[in-house]
Coordinates of N, CA and C in Angstrom, one line a residue:
M1 N 0.5 -1.5 0.4 CA 0.3 -0.3 -0.3 C 1.3 1.3 0.2
K2 N 1.1 2.3 -0.6 CA 1.6 3.3 -1.2 C 0.6 4.6 -0.4
I3 N 1.1 5.5 0.2 CA 0.5 6.6 0.9 C 1.5 7.8 -0.7
Q4 N 0.5 8.9 0.4 CA 1.2 10.1 -0.8 C 1.0 11.3 0.4
I5 N 3.1 11.8 0.6 CA 2.3 13.1 2.3 C 3.1 14.3 1.2
E6 N 2.9 15.6 1.3 CA 3.1 16.7 0.2 C 3.5 16.1 -1.2
D7 N 5.9 16.0 -0.8 CA 6.0 15.6 -2.0 C 6.7 14.7 -2.3
K8 N 6.3 13.6 -1.0 CA 7.2 12.4 -0.6 C 5.6 10.7 -0.8
E9 N 6.4 10.1 -1.1 CA 5.6 8.8 -1.4 C 5.9 7.7 -0.7
F10 N 4.8 7.0 -0.1 CA 6.2 6.3 0.9 C 4.7 4.9 1.0
D11 N 5.6 3.6 1.2 CA 5.7 2.2 1.1 C 5.1 1.4 2.7
L12 N 4.5 1.4 3.5 CA 4.2 0.7 3.7 C 5.1 -0.8 4.8
M13 N 5.6 -0.1 5.7 CA 6.5 -1.5 6.6 C 6.4 -1.6 7.6
L14 N 5.0 -1.2 9.0 CA 4.2 -1.9 9.7 C 3.0 -1.4 9.7
E15 N 3.0 -2.1 10.2 CA 1.4 -2.3 10.4 C 1.1 -2.2 11.9
Y16 N -0.3 -2.0 11.8 CA -0.3 -1.5 13.9 C -0.6 -2.8 14.5
D17 N -0.8 -3.5 13.8 CA -0.8 -5.5 14.2 C 0.4 -5.6 15.3
Q18 N 1.6 -5.2 14.2 CA 3.2 -5.9 14.0 C 2.5 -4.6 15.2
I19 N 3.0 -4.0 14.9 CA 3.3 -2.2 16.2 C 3.2 -2.0 18.1
K20 N 1.0 -3.1 17.8 CA 0.4 -3.5 19.0 C 1.1 -4.7 19.8
K21 N 1.6 -6.2 19.3 CA 1.9 -7.3 19.9 C 2.9 -6.4 20.6
R22 N 4.5 -5.4 19.4 CA 5.9 -5.6 20.1 C 5.2 -4.9 21.3
T23 N 4.6 -3.9 21.0 CA 4.0 -2.5 21.5 C 4.2 -3.6 24.0
R24 N 3.2 -4.1 23.4 CA 2.5 -5.7 24.1 C 4.3 -6.1 25.3
L25 N 4.6 -6.5 23.9 CA 5.6 -6.8 24.6 C 6.7 -6.8 26.0
L26 N 7.4 -4.9 24.7 CA 8.1 -4.5 25.7 C 7.1 -3.6 27.2
G27 N 6.2 -4.0 26.8 CA 5.2 -3.8 28.4 C 5.1 -4.9 29.3
I28 N 5.1 -5.6 29.1 CA 6.0 -7.4 30.0 C 7.0 -6.8 29.9
Q29 N 7.6 -6.2 29.8 CA 9.5 -6.6 29.7 C 9.5 -6.0 30.7
L30 N 9.2 -4.5 30.2 CA 8.7 -3.5 31.6 C 8.7 -3.8 33.3
N31 N 7.0 -3.9 32.9 CA 6.6 -4.3 34.2 C 7.3 -5.3 34.6
V32 N 8.2 -7.0 34.6 CA 8.8 -7.1 35.6 C 10.3 -7.0 35.4
D33 N 10.8 -5.8 34.7 CA 12.5 -5.7 35.3 C 12.5 -4.1 36.1
Y34 N 11.2 -3.4 36.1 CA 10.7 -2.9 37.2 C 9.6 -3.1 38.2
E35 N 9.1 -4.5 38.5 CA 9.0 -4.6 39.5 C 8.7 -4.0 40.7
D36 N 8.9 -4.6 41.3 CA 9.3 -3.2 42.9 C 9.9 -1.7 42.6
K37 N 9.8 -1.1 41.6 CA 10.0 0.5 42.0 C 8.8 1.4 40.6
V38 N 9.2 2.8 40.8 CA 8.2 3.5 40.6 C 8.5 4.0 39.9
P39 N 9.4 3.7 38.5 CA 9.5 4.2 37.3 C 8.7 5.3 37.1
V40 N 9.8 6.2 36.6 CA 8.7 8.2 35.9 C 9.1 7.7 34.1
F41 N 8.7 8.1 33.7 CA 8.2 7.4 32.1 C 8.0 9.3 31.4
I42 N 9.3 9.1 30.8 CA 9.9 9.8 30.2 C 9.3 10.4 28.0
G43 N 8.0 11.0 27.8 CA 7.9 10.6 26.9 C 8.7 11.6 25.4
V44 N 9.0 11.9 24.9 CA 10.1 12.8 23.9 C 8.8 13.4 22.6
L45 N 9.2 14.4 22.5 CA 7.8 14.1 22.1 C 8.0 15.3 20.4
N46 N 7.6 14.9 18.9 CA 5.8 15.6 19.7 C 6.0 13.9 18.8
G47 N 7.0 12.9 18.7 CA 7.2 12.0 17.9 C 6.8 10.6 18.6
S48 N 7.0 10.6 19.8 CA 6.7 9.3 20.8 C 5.3 8.8 21.6
F49 N 3.6 10.3 21.0 CA 3.2 10.7 22.2 C 2.2 9.4 21.9
L50 N 2.6 8.8 20.3 CA 1.5 7.7 20.2 C 2.0 6.1 20.4
F51 N 2.7 6.2 20.5 CA 4.3 4.7 21.4 C 3.5 5.4 22.8
M52 N 4.2 5.7 23.1 CA 3.8 5.8 25.0 C 1.9 6.0 25.3
A53 N 1.7 6.3 24.8 CA -0.3 6.3 25.0 C -0.2 4.6 24.6
D54 N 0.0 3.5 24.2 CA 0.0 2.7 24.1 C 0.8 1.6 25.0
L55 N 2.2 2.2 25.0 CA 3.1 1.4 25.8 C 2.9 1.1 27.4
I56 N 2.2 3.1 27.8 CA 1.5 2.4 29.4 C 0.4 2.0 30.0
K57 N 0.2 2.0 28.4 CA -1.8 1.0 29.2 C -1.0 -0.1 29.1
E58 N 0.3 -0.6 29.2 CA 0.2 -2.4 29.0 C 1.7 -2.1 30.2
I59 N 1.4 -1.1 31.8 CA 2.4 -1.2 32.0 C 1.2 -1.7 33.3
D60 N 1.6 -2.3 33.8 CA 0.2 -2.3 35.6 C 0.7 -1.8 36.8
I61 N 2.4 -1.4 36.5 CA 3.1 -1.7 38.0 C 3.3 0.3 38.2
S62 N 2.9 1.2 39.0 CA 3.2 2.1 39.0 C 3.9 2.4 39.2
C63 N 3.8 4.9 38.1 CA 4.7 5.0 37.7 C 4.2 6.4 37.4
E64 N 4.9 6.7 37.2 CA 4.7 8.6 36.9 C 5.0 8.4 35.7
L65 N 4.1 9.8 34.8 CA 4.6 10.1 33.5 C 5.6 11.2 33.4
A66 N 6.2 11.8 32.6 CA 6.5 13.2 31.9 C 6.5 12.9 30.8
F67 N 7.2 14.5 29.8 CA 7.0 14.5 28.8 C 8.4 16.0 28.4
V68 N 8.9 15.6 27.6 CA 9.5 16.1 27.2 C 9.9 17.2 25.6
K69 N 10.2 17.6 24.9 CA 9.7 18.6 23.6 C 11.3 19.4 23.1
V70 N 12.5 17.8 22.5 CA 13.9 18.3 21.7 C 13.3 18.2 20.1
S71 N 13.8 18.9 19.3 CA 14.3 19.0 18.1 C 14.9 18.8 17.9
S72 N 15.7 18.5 16.4 CA 17.0 17.9 15.8 C 16.8 17.8 14.3
Y73 N 14.9 18.2 14.1 CA 14.8 18.1 11.7 C 14.7 18.9 11.8
H74 N 13.8 19.4 12.4 CA 13.1 21.1 11.8 C 12.6 20.3 10.4
G75 N 11.4 19.6 10.6 CA 10.5 19.9 9.2 C 11.1 19.1 7.7
N76 N 12.2 18.4 7.7 CA 12.9 18.3 7.2 C 13.2 16.2 7.2
D77 N 13.3 15.5 6.9 CA 13.4 14.0 5.8 C 14.7 13.9 6.8
T78 N 15.4 14.7 7.4 CA 17.3 14.4 7.8 C 17.3 15.7 9.0
S79 N 18.3 14.7 9.5 CA 18.6 16.2 10.9 C 19.4 17.2 11.1
S80 N 18.9 18.2 10.9 CA 20.1 19.1 11.3 C 20.8 19.2 12.1
G81 N 21.4 18.2 13.2 CA 22.6 17.9 14.6 C 21.9 18.8 15.3
I82 N 21.7 19.9 14.8 CA 21.4 20.8 15.8 C 20.3 20.5 17.1
V83 N 20.5 20.2 17.2 CA 19.3 19.9 19.4 C 19.0 21.2 19.8
R84 N 17.9 21.3 19.1 CA 17.6 23.3 20.5 C 16.3 21.8 21.9
E85 N 16.9 22.2 23.3 CA 15.3 22.3 23.9 C 14.6 22.9 24.2
L86 N 13.3 22.8 23.7 CA 11.2 23.3 23.8 C 10.9 23.2 24.8
I87 N 10.8 22.5 25.1 CA 10.2 22.3 26.8 C 11.0 21.4 28.0
G88 N 11.3 22.0 28.9 CA 12.0 21.0 29.4 C 10.8 20.4 30.6
L89 N 11.8 19.8 31.8 CA 11.3 18.8 32.7 C 10.6 19.7 33.7
D90 N 9.6 19.2 34.3 CA 9.1 19.9 34.9 C 9.2 18.7 36.7
I91 N 9.2 18.0 36.8 CA 9.7 16.2 38.2 C 11.8 16.9 38.8
D92 N 11.0 16.5 40.1 CA 11.9 15.5 40.7 C 13.0 14.6 39.7
L93 N 14.1 13.9 39.8 CA 14.5 13.2 38.9 C 15.3 12.3 40.2
K94 N 16.0 13.5 40.6 CA 17.0 12.5 42.0 C 16.6 11.6 42.5
N95 N 17.0 10.5 42.3 CA 17.2 9.1 42.9 C 16.4 7.8 42.4
R96 N 15.7 8.6 41.5 CA 14.4 8.2 40.9 C 14.9 7.4 39.2
D97 N 14.3 6.1 39.2 CA 14.3 5.0 38.2 C 13.5 6.1 37.0
V98 N 14.6 5.4 35.9 CA 14.1 7.3 34.7 C 13.6 6.0 33.4
I99 N 13.2 6.2 32.9 CA 12.6 4.9 30.9 C 12.7 6.3 30.5
I100 N 13.1 6.8 29.4 CA 12.9 7.9 28.0 C 12.5 7.1 27.3
V101 N 11.3 7.2 27.1 CA 10.6 6.9 25.5 C 10.0 7.6 23.8
E102 N 10.7 7.4 22.8 CA 11.5 7.8 21.4 C 10.6 6.9 21.5
D103 N 9.9 7.3 19.8 CA 9.7 7.1 18.6 C 10.9 6.6 17.1
I104 N 11.3 6.9 17.4 CA 12.1 6.7 17.4 C 14.5 7.0 17.2
V105 N 15.3 5.9 17.0 CA 16.8 6.6 17.7 C 17.2 6.8 16.2
D106 N 17.7 8.0 15.7 CA 18.1 7.7 14.2 C 19.5 8.0 14.3
T107 N 20.0 8.7 14.4 CA 21.8 9.3 14.6 C 22.2 10.0 15.9
G108 N 21.2 9.3 17.0 CA 20.7 9.5 18.1 C 21.5 10.6 19.0
L109 N 21.9 12.0 17.8 CA 21.9 13.2 18.7 C 20.7 13.8 19.1
T110 N 19.7 13.5 19.8 CA 18.7 14.0 20.3 C 19.3 12.9 21.8
L111 N 18.9 12.6 20.9 CA 19.0 11.1 23.0 C 20.1 11.5 23.5
I112 N 21.7 12.1 23.2 CA 22.7 11.6 24.0 C 21.8 12.6 25.2
H113 N 21.8 14.2 23.6 CA 21.5 15.1 24.3 C 20.8 15.4 25.4
I114 N 19.8 14.6 25.7 CA 18.2 14.3 26.6 C 19.1 13.4 27.3
L115 N 19.9 12.3 27.4 CA 20.5 11.9 28.6 C 21.9 12.6 29.1
D116 N 22.7 13.8 28.4 CA 23.1 14.2 28.9 C 21.9 15.8 30.0
T117 N 21.2 15.9 30.4 CA 20.7 16.6 31.1 C 19.9 15.5 31.7
L118 N 19.6 15.3 32.1 CA 19.3 14.2 32.5 C 19.7 13.3 33.8
K119 N 21.4 13.1 33.8 CA 21.9 12.3 34.2 C 22.8 13.9 35.1
K120 N 22.5 14.9 35.2 CA 22.7 15.7 35.7 C 21.4 16.5 37.6
L121 N 20.5 15.2 36.6 CA 19.5 15.5 37.6 C 19.7 14.7 38.9
E122 N 20.3 13.5 38.7 CA 21.4 12.3 39.1 C 19.9 11.3 39.8
P123 N 19.1 11.0 38.3 CA 18.6 9.6 38.3 C 19.2 8.6 38.8
A124 N 18.2 7.2 39.9 CA 19.0 5.8 39.7 C 19.6 5.5 38.9
S125 N 18.8 5.3 38.3 CA 19.1 4.3 36.3 C 18.1 5.7 35.5
I126 N 19.1 5.2 34.3 CA 18.1 5.2 32.9 C 18.7 5.0 32.3
N127 N 16.8 4.8 31.5 CA 16.6 3.5 30.4 C 16.1 3.5 29.3
V128 N 16.5 3.5 27.9 CA 15.3 3.9 26.8 C 15.3 3.1 26.2
C129 N 13.6 3.3 26.2 CA 12.6 2.5 25.8 C 12.2 3.1 24.5
S130 N 12.8 3.1 23.2 CA 12.3 3.5 21.9 C 11.5 2.1 20.3
L131 N 10.6 2.4 20.2 CA 10.0 2.0 18.5 C 10.7 1.1 18.3
L132 N 11.8 2.6 17.0 CA 11.7 2.2 15.7 C 13.8 2.8 16.7
L133 N 14.7 2.1 16.1 CA 15.9 2.3 16.0 C 16.8 1.7 14.6
K134 N 17.1 2.9 14.1 CA 18.3 2.7 12.7 C 19.9 2.8 13.8
P135 N 20.0 0.9 13.0 CA 21.2 1.4 13.9 C 22.5 1.3 13.3
G136 N 22.2 1.8 11.5 CA 23.0 1.8 11.1 C 23.3 3.1 10.4
S137 N 22.6 4.0 11.6 CA 22.9 5.6 11.8 C 23.0 6.4 12.9
L138 N 23.3 4.9 13.9 CA 23.7 5.5 15.0 C 25.1 6.3 15.2
Q139 N 25.4 7.2 15.1 CA 26.8 7.9 15.3 C 27.5 7.8 16.0
E140 N 26.8 7.2 17.3 CA 28.3 6.5 18.5 C 27.1 5.8 19.4
D141 N 27.8 5.2 20.6 CA 27.1 3.4 20.8 C 26.3 5.0 22.3
I142 N 24.9 4.3 22.2 CA 23.8 4.5 23.4 C 24.9 3.6 24.1
E143 N 24.5 3.2 25.7 CA 24.2 1.7 25.9 C 23.2 1.8 27.0
E144 N 22.2 2.9 27.5 CA 20.5 3.2 27.8 C 20.0 2.4 26.7
I145 N 20.4 2.8 25.4 CA 19.2 1.7 25.2 C 19.0 0.6 25.4
T146 N 17.8 0.4 26.2 CA 17.5 -1.2 26.3 C 16.7 -2.0 25.7
Y147 N 15.4 -0.9 26.0 CA 14.7 -1.3 25.2 C 14.1 -1.4 23.2
V148 N 13.6 -2.3 22.5 CA 13.8 -1.5 20.9 C 12.1 -2.3 20.8
G149 N 11.8 -1.2 19.9 CA 10.5 -2.4 19.7 C 11.0 -3.2 18.0
F150 N 11.6 -2.3 17.6 CA 12.5 -2.8 16.0 C 13.2 -2.1 15.7
E151 N 14.1 -2.6 15.0 CA 15.8 -2.6 14.1 C 15.0 -2.4 12.8
I152 N 14.8 -1.1 12.2 CA 14.9 -0.7 10.8 C 16.1 0.4 9.8
P153 N 16.5 -0.1 8.6 CA 17.3 0.3 7.7 C 17.2 1.9 7.7
N154 N 18.3 2.6 7.6 CA 18.3 3.4 7.5 C 17.9 4.5 6.4
E155 N 16.3 4.1 6.9 CA 14.5 5.1 5.4 C 14.4 5.8 6.6
F156 N 13.8 7.2 6.0 CA 12.7 7.8 6.1 C 11.8 7.6 7.0
V157 N 11.1 7.2 8.2 CA 9.9 7.1 8.0 C 8.8 7.6 8.8
V158 N 7.3 7.5 8.4 CA 6.0 8.6 8.2 C 5.5 8.0 9.4
G159 N 4.1 8.0 10.0 CA 3.1 7.1 10.3 C 3.0 7.2 11.5
Y160 N 2.4 7.1 12.3 CA 2.2 6.3 13.9 C 3.3 6.6 14.8
G161 N 2.8 8.2 15.0 CA 3.3 8.9 15.2 C 4.8 9.9 14.8
L162 N 5.5 9.2 13.7 CA 6.3 10.4 12.8 C 6.5 10.6 11.7
D163 N 6.4 12.1 11.7 CA 5.9 12.7 10.4 C 7.1 14.5 9.4
Y164 N 5.9 13.7 8.6 CA 7.1 14.4 7.1 C 6.0 15.9 7.7
K165 N 7.3 17.3 7.4 CA 6.6 18.2 7.4 C 5.9 18.2 8.5
G166 N 5.7 18.1 8.8 CA 4.4 18.0 10.3 C 3.8 17.2 10.4
L167 N 3.3 16.3 9.0 CA 2.1 15.9 8.6 C 2.4 14.1 8.7
G168 N 1.3 13.2 8.4 CA 1.5 11.8 9.1 C 1.7 11.2 9.7
R169 N 1.3 12.0 10.5 CA 1.9 11.5 13.2 C 0.6 10.6 13.1
N170 N -0.7 10.9 12.7 CA -2.2 10.4 12.9 C -2.3 9.7 11.8
L171 N -1.7 8.3 10.8 CA -1.3 7.4 10.3 C -1.2 6.0 11.8
K172 N -1.8 5.4 12.1 CA -2.0 3.7 12.7 C -0.4 2.8 12.3
D173 N -0.3 2.9 10.4 CA 0.7 2.7 10.8 C 2.4 3.2 10.4
I174 N 3.3 2.5 10.1 CA 4.6 2.4 9.8 C 4.8 2.5 8.3
Y175 N 5.4 3.8 8.3 CA 5.8 3.7 6.9 C 7.2 4.4 6.3
R176 N 7.7 3.4 5.4 CA 9.0 4.3 4.3 C 9.2 5.2 3.3
A177 N 9.9 5.8 3.4 CA 10.2 6.7 1.9 C 9.8 5.3 0.2
S178 N 9.7 5.6 -0.8 CA 10.2 5.1 -1.3 C 10.7 5.2 -1.7
T179 N 12.3 4.6 -2.7 CA 12.4 5.4 -2.9 C 12.6 4.8 -5.2
S180 N 12.7 6.5 -5.8 CA 12.4 5.6 -7.4 C 13.8 5.1 -8.1
P181 N 13.7 4.7 -9.4 CA 14.7 3.8 -9.8 C 16.0 5.2 -9.8
S182 N 15.9 6.0 -10.1 CA 16.9 7.3 -10.0 C 17.6 7.3 -8.6
E183 N 16.9 6.6 -7.4 CA 17.7 6.9 -6.0 C 18.1 5.5 -5.1
T184 N 18.5 4.3 -6.5 CA 18.7 3.1 -5.6 C 19.7 2.8 -6.5

């Protein structure tokens, strides 16, 4: 199935049923790993909002939720490499177990910025739960990436919270940018 957003065409990559099943498994693992703790889940806006909502429905343990908003894409389909913090955190994380919830880890620059910022707040632990991971795009290893829904190739994706020029976040499935014969 193909869709069109602005000037780009996209092909179906992951159906919502696959995402739901994997999210359920991630939730089960988090419930086990944090059984005797009260973690703080920190969603990275805007992209993580659908994944965070579905993931938190699978969490049975006591927990708190918070959000931060950072950006390095600025409406394009490639990272600018410049991370700007747009909305800060308003919860005390000292000696707390923190789980950062990401929609996608691409170059890792945004995540490194978030981790560096949160480590200054002296949490007991920090782990990352990301729906998507592009191992081929990571600019350095990030040991805190503990929970991953799907590893994907270095392709531009949209849907299920991920956008292209602000559009497509509302799609329930995830799509990859189509390549024309001249791009291969």
